[in-house]
């Protein structure tokens, strides 16, 4: 699987500067870059930045003139060219969104397209926030809030500039998305390893960095209860369960979340102890109404074998999620018991 | 007071908030577990069906805003096999559109 990382951030927040610096790092060799210039998913421009001679070279727009402005087609085309050897064998893709984009449609495309899912795996979302203007942007632009809310990692840019408000922004981000590490940088300087390779969807190849990805401790430490951002009423909370969850309950839970929360659920991620497979945790991941197929890890990433689910959204009550899980659990347990009675009777 | 029924009512009240539907959830006479009264006028009755071995767990009746008592769906309830189905039915009765959901079941462990 080829990991795909999404870099998003509001206009002028430093996405391109960050990307430019990252691509000069040897660790980013063999990386294909897709720049989303117009529309939510439309990809209208050259695909690749060149970091060194060994990497993909498309400097004359040889792809941009052939691909259609669609992420799915672009990624599919890239994979086909990689297979055919007409582009160097890139090992990672980075998608840069527009400054006004809601990244959710891009994540949906990566999570739901059957052909893409056989080749690519979403690695994570990196969101840039400008330390100078970021505070007011978060206050006044819903797009910026959403970009921050879906982030797995947040890069705080321009921290060396006069007027930088890093502390105030950190405080606000601790409410919007307490689980995402905030990484302050100057002029785009940061190691790729700090941003990419959660390895979550490449289980087996590496030890997945579930702890960092989930970061449920940070969410729990943010108050243990839902925290509210006054403008968009974004809440984040963590649901922890000691008891294993039946596979049927998990399926019903994901269905109910997808069907009832809609666009209000900005991000959901979790690691679940499934009763039928207690030694292999299932990793679940949703963006709005779209849920990634659960991924089964080979083993638990730590001694903590509890089910942990992090929710970030608007207008979603923690009590609703807990109530849903409790009621589904009870319903499935009752149904399981009911169905086992005739078999027990037959055995006698 | 049946604790399980109270949990269902609390959950439905949270569901109304989630769907941004103004209204309230009340207790009903058995077998009605909950009565949802939307401020816009729709009334939904949620029942637990009686009888052993029935392959359904919930019955949902409703009367839309402006409909007279004895509306078709009040007379002929919709049967639901799970809480998820019941929620979908209540949501539909209240006219809540949450967009197209993509539902994905857990993959087999050896997939």
Coordinates of C-alpha atoms in Angstrom, one line a residue:
Chain A
X1 CA 0.0 0.0 0.0
X2 CA 1.2 3.5 -0.8
X3 CA 0.5 5.9 2.0
X4 CA -1.3 9.2 1.1
X5 CA -0.9 12.2 3.4
X6 CA -3.1 15.2 3.1
X7 CA -1.7 18.7 3.9
X8 CA -4.3 21.2 4.5
X9 CA -4.5 24.7 6.0
X10 CA -6.1 28.0 5.5
X11 CA -5.0 30.5 2.8
X12 CA -1.6 31.8 3.6
X13 CA -1.0 29.4 6.5
X14 CA 2.2 28.1 5.0
X15 CA 1.3 24.9 3.2
X16 CA 3.4 25.5 0.2
X17 CA 6.4 26.6 2.2
X18 CA 6.1 23.5 4.3
X19 CA 5.8 21.3 1.3
X20 CA 8.7 23.0 -0.4
X21 CA 11.0 22.4 2.5
X22 CA 9.8 18.8 3.0
X23 CA 10.5 17.9 -0.6
X24 CA 14.1 19.0 -0.2
X25 CA 14.5 16.5 2.6
X26 CA 16.1 13.2 1.4
X27 CA 13.4 11.4 3.5
X28 CA 10.8 12.7 1.0
X29 CA 12.4 11.2 -2.0
X30 CA 10.1 9.0 -4.1
X31 CA 7.2 11.2 -3.2
X32 CA 4.5 12.2 -5.6
X33 CA 2.7 15.5 -4.8
X34 CA -0.8 16.4 -5.9
X35 CA -1.7 20.0 -5.6
X36 CA -5.4 20.7 -5.4
X37 CA -5.9 24.2 -6.8
X38 CA -9.6 24.5 -7.5
X39 CA -12.7 23.0 -6.0
X40 CA -13.1 20.5 -3.3
X41 CA -11.5 17.6 -5.2
X42 CA -10.5 19.1 -8.5
X43 CA -6.9 18.7 -9.3
X44 CA -5.9 20.9 -12.1
X45 CA -2.3 21.3 -11.9
X46 CA 1.1 19.7 -12.2
X47 CA 1.4 16.7 -9.9
X48 CA 5.0 16.5 -9.0
X49 CA 7.6 18.6 -7.3
X50 CA 11.1 17.3 -7.8
X51 CA 13.3 16.9 -4.9
X52 CA 16.2 15.1 -6.5
X53 CA 17.1 13.3 -9.7
X54 CA 15.9 9.9 -8.6
X55 CA 12.3 11.0 -7.9
X56 CA 9.3 11.5 -10.1
X57 CA 10.0 14.1 -12.8
X58 CA 7.1 15.6 -14.5
X59 CA 8.4 19.1 -14.9
X60 CA 6.7 19.7 -18.2
X61 CA 3.3 18.9 -17.0
X62 CA 3.2 15.6 -18.8
X63 CA 0.6 14.4 -16.4
X64 CA -1.4 17.5 -15.9
X65 CA -2.3 17.7 -19.5
X66 CA -3.6 14.2 -19.5
X67 CA -5.3 13.7 -16.2
X68 CA -8.8 14.9 -15.4
X69 CA -9.4 17.3 -12.6
X70 CA -10.4 14.6 -10.1
X71 CA -8.5 13.1 -7.3
X72 CA -9.6 9.6 -7.9
X73 CA -8.7 9.6 -11.5
X74 CA -5.4 11.3 -10.8
X75 CA -4.3 8.8 -8.2
X76 CA -5.5 6.0 -10.4
X77 CA -3.5 7.4 -13.3
X78 CA -0.5 7.9 -11.2
X79 CA -0.6 4.3 -10.0
X80 CA -1.0 3.0 -13.5
X81 CA 2.0 5.0 -14.7
X82 CA 4.0 3.8 -11.8
X83 CA 3.1 0.2 -12.7
X84 CA 4.0 0.8 -16.3
X85 CA 7.3 2.4 -15.3
X86 CA 6.6 5.7 -17.0
X87 CA 7.1 7.5 -13.7
X88 CA 9.6 6.5 -11.1
X89 CA 8.3 4.2 -8.4
X90 CA 7.1 6.7 -5.9
X91 CA 6.5 5.3 -2.4
X92 CA 4.3 8.1 -1.0
X93 CA 1.8 10.6 -2.1
X94 CA 1.2 14.0 -0.6
X95 CA -2.0 15.9 -1.5
X96 CA -2.1 19.6 -0.8
X97 CA -5.6 21.0 -0.6
X98 CA -6.7 24.5 -1.4
X99 CA -6.7 27.0 1.5
X100 CA -10.5 27.1 1.5
X101 CA -11.0 23.4 1.2
X102 CA -12.9 21.2 3.6
X103 CA -10.5 18.2 3.5
X104 CA -13.3 15.8 4.2
X105 CA -14.2 15.1 0.5
X106 CA -10.6 14.3 -0.2
X107 CA -10.5 11.9 2.8
X108 CA -13.8 10.4 1.6
X109 CA -12.3 9.7 -1.8
X110 CA -9.3 8.0 -0.3
X111 CA -11.4 5.9 2.0
X112 CA -14.2 4.8 -0.3
X113 CA -13.0 4.3 -3.8
X114 CA -12.6 0.6 -4.2
X115 CA -9.8 0.8 -6.8
X116 CA -7.8 3.3 -4.8
X117 CA -8.2 1.4 -1.6
X118 CA -6.4 -1.5 -3.1
X119 CA -3.3 0.7 -3.9
X120 CA -3.4 3.6 -1.5
X121 CA -4.0 4.1 2.2
X122 CA -4.7 7.3 4.0
X123 CA -1.7 8.0 6.2
X124 CA -2.9 11.1 8.0
X125 CA -3.9 14.7 7.8
X126 CA -1.4 17.5 8.5
X127 CA -2.9 21.0 9.0
X128 CA -0.9 24.2 8.9
X129 CA -2.0 27.1 11.1
X130 CA -0.4 30.5 10.9
X131 CA 0.8 31.7 14.3
X132 CA 0.2 35.3 13.4
X133 CA -3.2 35.3 11.8
X134 CA -4.3 31.8 12.8
X135 CA -6.3 32.9 15.9
X136 CA -8.5 35.3 14.0
X137 CA -8.8 32.8 11.1
X138 CA -10.0 30.1 13.5
X139 CA -12.5 32.6 14.9
X140 CA -13.9 33.8 11.7
X141 CA -13.6 31.0 9.1
X142 CA -15.4 27.7 9.5
X143 CA -13.1 26.1 6.9
X144 CA -10.2 26.7 9.2
X145 CA -11.9 25.2 12.1
X146 CA -12.7 22.1 10.2
X147 CA -9.2 21.8 8.9
X148 CA -7.9 21.9 12.5
X149 CA -10.6 19.5 13.7
X150 CA -9.7 16.7 11.2
X151 CA -5.9 17.0 11.7
X152 CA -3.8 14.2 13.0
X153 CA -0.9 16.7 13.3
X154 CA -1.0 20.4 13.4
X155 CA 1.9 22.5 12.2
X156 CA 2.1 26.0 13.7
X157 CA 3.9 28.2 11.2
X158 CA 5.5 31.6 11.3
X159 CA 6.2 31.2 15.0
X160 CA 9.3 33.5 14.6
X161 CA 7.3 36.5 13.3
X162 CA 6.3 39.5 15.3
X163 CA 2.8 39.2 16.5
X164 CA 2.9 35.4 16.7
X165 CA 0.3 34.2 19.2
X166 CA 1.4 30.6 19.7
X167 CA 0.2 30.3 23.3
X168 CA -3.3 31.6 22.5
X169 CA -3.5 29.3 19.4
X170 CA -2.3 26.3 21.4
X171 CA -5.0 27.0 23.9
X172 CA -7.7 27.2 21.3
X173 CA -6.4 24.1 19.5
X174 CA -6.5 22.2 22.8
X175 CA -10.2 22.7 22.7
X176 CA -10.9 22.0 19.0
X177 CA -8.6 19.0 18.6
X178 CA -6.8 18.1 21.8
X179 CA -5.5 14.9 20.4
X180 CA -3.4 16.4 17.6
X181 CA 0.2 17.2 18.4
X182 CA 1.0 20.9 17.7
X183 CA 4.4 21.3 16.1
X184 CA 5.8 24.8 15.9
X185 CA 8.1 25.5 13.0
X186 CA 10.0 28.3 11.4
X187 CA 10.1 28.7 7.6
X188 CA 8.8 25.2 6.9
X189 CA 11.6 23.5 8.7
X190 CA 10.6 20.1 10.1
X191 CA 11.6 16.5 9.5
X192 CA 9.1 14.5 7.4
X193 CA 9.2 11.8 10.0
X194 CA 7.5 14.1 12.4
X195 CA 4.5 14.5 10.1
X196 CA 4.1 11.3 8.1
X197 CA 4.2 7.5 8.4
X198 CA 1.7 6.8 11.1
X199 CA 1.8 3.4 9.5
X200 CA -1.7 2.8 10.6
X201 CA -3.0 1.5 7.3
X202 CA 0.2 -0.4 6.5
X203 CA -0.1 -2.8 9.4
X204 CA 2.3 -5.6 9.1
X205 CA 4.9 -3.6 7.3
X206 CA 5.7 -1.5 10.3
X207 CA 4.6 -1.1 13.9
X208 CA 1.7 1.3 13.5
X209 CA 1.9 4.5 15.5
X210 CA -1.6 4.0 16.9
X211 CA -0.8 5.8 20.2
X212 CA 0.2 9.0 18.4
X213 CA -2.6 8.7 15.9
X214 CA -5.3 8.1 18.5
X215 CA -3.9 10.4 21.2
X216 CA -6.9 9.6 23.4
X217 CA -5.0 10.5 26.5
X218 CA -4.8 14.1 25.3
X219 CA -8.5 14.2 24.6
X220 CA -9.3 12.7 28.0
X221 CA -6.9 15.1 29.7
X222 CA -8.6 18.0 28.0
X223 CA -11.3 17.6 30.5
X224 CA -12.6 14.1 30.4
X225 CA -15.8 15.5 29.1
X226 CA -16.8 17.3 25.9
X227 CA -15.1 20.6 25.4
X228 CA -16.8 23.2 23.4
X229 CA -15.6 25.8 21.0
X230 CA -18.0 28.7 21.3
X231 CA -18.3 29.5 17.6
X232 CA -18.9 26.2 15.9
X233 CA -19.7 24.3 19.0
X234 CA -17.1 21.7 18.1
X235 CA -16.7 19.1 20.8
X236 CA -14.1 16.4 21.4
X237 CA -14.4 13.5 23.7
X238 CA -13.0 10.1 24.3
X239 CA -15.1 7.0 25.0
X240 CA -13.2 4.2 26.8
X241 CA -14.5 0.7 27.4
X242 CA -12.9 -2.0 29.5
X243 CA -15.2 -4.7 28.2
X244 CA -14.7 -6.1 24.7
X245 CA -17.2 -5.1 22.1
X246 CA -19.0 -7.7 20.0
X247 CA -18.3 -7.5 16.3
X248 CA -22.0 -7.1 15.6
X249 CA -22.2 -4.3 18.1
X250 CA -19.3 -2.6 16.4
X251 CA -20.9 -2.9 13.0
X252 CA -24.2 -1.5 14.3
X253 CA -22.4 1.3 16.0
X254 CA -20.6 2.4 12.9
X255 CA -23.8 2.3 10.9
X256 CA -25.6 4.4 13.5
X257 CA -22.8 6.9 13.7
X258 CA -22.7 7.2 9.9
X259 CA -26.4 7.5 9.5
X260 CA -27.2 9.8 12.4
X261 CA -24.2 12.2 12.7
X262 CA -23.7 13.0 9.0
X263 CA -21.5 16.0 8.5
X264 CA -21.6 16.9 12.2
X265 CA -19.1 14.2 12.9
X266 CA -15.9 15.8 11.7
X267 CA -13.6 13.0 12.8
X268 CA -13.8 9.7 14.6
X269 CA -11.0 7.3 15.3
X270 CA -10.6 4.4 17.6
X271 CA -9.0 1.2 18.6
X272 CA -11.5 -1.5 19.5
X273 CA -11.2 -4.7 21.5
X274 CA -13.5 -7.0 19.6
X275 CA -14.9 -9.9 21.7
X276 CA -14.4 -12.4 18.9
X277 CA -10.7 -11.3 18.3
X278 CA -9.5 -10.0 21.7
X279 CA -5.8 -10.3 20.8
X280 CA -6.1 -8.4 17.5
X281 CA -7.5 -4.8 17.9
X282 CA -9.6 -3.3 15.2
X283 CA -8.8 0.2 14.2
X284 CA -11.7 2.3 13.1
X285 CA -11.7 5.6 11.4
X286 CA -14.5 7.9 10.1
X287 CA -14.8 11.3 8.5
X288 CA -18.4 12.7 8.5
X289 CA -20.6 9.9 7.2
X290 CA -17.9 7.8 5.7
X291 CA -16.1 5.1 7.6
X292 CA -13.0 3.3 6.7
X293 CA -13.1 -0.4 6.6
X294 CA -11.8 -1.5 10.1
X295 CA -8.2 -2.6 10.0
X296 CA -7.1 -5.5 12.1
X297 CA -3.7 -5.1 13.7
X298 CA -1.5 -8.1 14.4
X299 CA -1.2 -7.2 18.0
X300 CA -2.0 -4.5 20.6
X301 CA 0.4 -1.5 20.3
X302 CA 0.7 -1.3 24.1
X303 CA -0.4 -3.0 27.3
X304 CA -3.5 -0.9 27.2
X305 CA -6.1 -3.2 25.7
X306 CA -9.1 -1.1 26.3
X307 CA -11.4 0.1 23.6
X308 CA -10.7 3.8 23.0
X309 CA -12.7 6.0 20.6
X310 CA -12.1 9.7 20.0
X311 CA -14.8 11.8 18.5
X312 CA -14.5 15.4 17.2
X313 CA -17.6 17.0 15.9
X314 CA -20.3 19.7 16.1
X315 CA -23.4 19.2 18.2
X316 CA -22.6 15.6 19.1
X317 CA -23.2 14.8 22.7
X318 CA -20.9 12.3 24.5
X319 CA -24.0 11.0 26.3
X320 CA -25.5 10.1 22.9
X321 CA -22.5 8.0 21.8
X322 CA -22.3 6.3 25.2
X323 CA -26.0 5.7 25.2
X324 CA -25.9 4.3 21.7
X325 CA -23.1 1.9 22.6
X326 CA -24.8 0.8 25.8
X327 CA -28.1 0.2 24.1
X328 CA -26.6 -1.7 21.2
X329 CA -24.5 -3.8 23.6
X330 CA -27.6 -4.7 25.6
X331 CA -29.6 -5.4 22.5
X332 CA -26.9 -7.7 20.9
X333 CA -26.3 -9.5 24.2
X334 CA -30.0 -10.1 24.6
X335 CA -30.3 -11.3 21.0
X336 CA -27.3 -13.6 21.4
X337 CA -28.7 -15.1 24.6
X338 CA -32.1 -15.6 23.0
X339 CA -30.7 -17.4 20.0
X340 CA -28.6 -19.6 22.2
X341 CA -31.5 -21.0 24.2
X342 CA -32.9 -23.3 21.5
X343 CA -29.4 -24.7 20.9
X344 CA -28.9 -25.4 24.6
X345 CA -32.3 -27.0 24.7
X346 CA -31.4 -29.3 21.8
X347 CA -28.2 -30.3 23.4
X348 CA -30.0 -31.6 26.4
Chain B
X1 CA -40.1 2.8 36.3
X2 CA -38.2 0.5 33.9
X3 CA -34.5 1.6 33.8
X4 CA -34.0 0.3 30.3
X5 CA -37.0 2.4 29.1
X6 CA -35.6 5.5 30.8
X7 CA -32.3 4.9 29.0
X8 CA -34.1 4.6 25.7
X9 CA -35.9 7.9 26.3
X10 CA -32.7 9.7 27.4
X11 CA -31.0 8.4 24.3
X12 CA -33.9 9.6 22.1
X13 CA -33.8 13.0 23.7
X14 CA -30.1 13.2 22.9
X15 CA -30.9 12.0 19.3
X16 CA -33.4 14.9 18.9
X17 CA -30.6 17.3 19.9
X18 CA -28.2 15.6 17.5
X19 CA -30.7 16.0 14.6
X20 CA -31.5 19.5 15.7
X21 CA -35.2 18.7 16.1
X22 CA -37.0 20.8 18.7
X23 CA -39.3 18.6 20.8
X24 CA -39.5 16.4 23.8
X25 CA -39.6 12.7 24.7
X26 CA -42.1 11.4 27.1
X27 CA -42.9 8.1 28.7
X28 CA -45.9 6.2 27.4
X29 CA -48.3 3.5 28.6
X30 CA -47.0 -0.1 28.1
X31 CA -46.0 -1.3 25.5
X32 CA -45.1 2.2 24.5
X33 CA -41.6 3.0 25.7
X34 CA -41.4 6.5 24.4
X35 CA -43.5 9.2 22.8
X36 CA -41.6 11.8 20.8
X37 CA -43.4 15.1 20.3
X38 CA -41.7 17.4 17.8
X39 CA -42.5 21.0 18.2
X40 CA -43.3 21.0 14.5
X41 CA -46.3 18.7 15.2
X42 CA -45.1 15.2 14.4
X43 CA -45.8 12.6 17.1
X44 CA -43.9 9.3 17.2
X45 CA -44.7 6.3 19.4
X46 CA -42.0 3.7 20.0
X47 CA -43.1 0.3 21.4
X48 CA -41.5 -2.9 22.4
X49 CA -43.5 -5.7 20.7
X50 CA -44.9 -8.4 23.0
X51 CA -44.6 -12.0 22.2
X52 CA -41.7 -14.5 22.4
X53 CA -39.6 -15.3 19.4
X54 CA -40.6 -12.3 17.3
X55 CA -37.8 -11.3 14.9
X56 CA -38.2 -7.7 15.7
X57 CA -37.5 -5.5 18.6
X58 CA -39.3 -2.3 18.0
X59 CA -42.5 -1.0 16.5
X60 CA -42.7 2.6 15.5
X61 CA -45.9 4.5 14.8
X62 CA -46.2 8.1 13.9
X63 CA -48.6 10.9 12.9
X64 CA -47.2 13.6 10.8
X65 CA -47.7 17.3 11.4
X66 CA -51.1 18.3 10.2
X67 CA -52.4 14.7 10.0
X68 CA -55.5 13.7 11.8
X69 CA -55.5 11.0 14.5
X70 CA -55.5 7.6 12.9
X71 CA -53.0 8.5 10.2
X72 CA -51.8 5.5 8.1
X73 CA -48.5 5.1 10.0
X74 CA -50.3 5.5 13.3
X75 CA -52.5 2.5 12.4
X76 CA -49.8 0.4 10.8
X77 CA -46.5 0.6 12.6
X78 CA -43.2 0.0 11.1
X79 CA -41.3 -3.0 12.6
X80 CA -37.6 -2.7 13.3
X81 CA -35.2 -5.4 14.1
X82 CA -32.7 -3.3 15.9
X83 CA -32.1 0.0 17.6
X84 CA -30.3 1.2 14.5
X85 CA -33.5 0.5 12.4
X86 CA -35.6 2.2 15.0
X87 CA -33.5 5.3 15.0
X88 CA -33.7 5.4 11.2
X89 CA -37.4 5.1 11.3
X90 CA -37.8 7.8 13.9
X91 CA -35.5 10.0 12.0
X92 CA -37.5 9.5 8.8
X93 CA -40.8 10.2 10.6
X94 CA -39.4 13.5 11.8
X95 CA -38.1 14.3 8.3
X96 CA -34.5 14.5 9.3
X97 CA -32.0 14.2 6.4
X98 CA -28.5 13.3 7.5
X99 CA -27.1 12.7 4.0
X100 CA -26.1 9.4 2.5
X101 CA -24.3 7.2 4.9
X102 CA -21.6 4.8 4.0
X103 CA -21.8 1.8 6.2
X104 CA -19.0 -0.6 6.4
X105 CA -19.1 -3.8 8.4
X106 CA -16.0 -5.1 10.2
X107 CA -13.8 -7.1 7.9
X108 CA -13.0 -10.7 8.8
X109 CA -10.0 -11.0 11.0
X110 CA -8.0 -12.8 8.4
X111 CA -8.9 -10.3 5.6

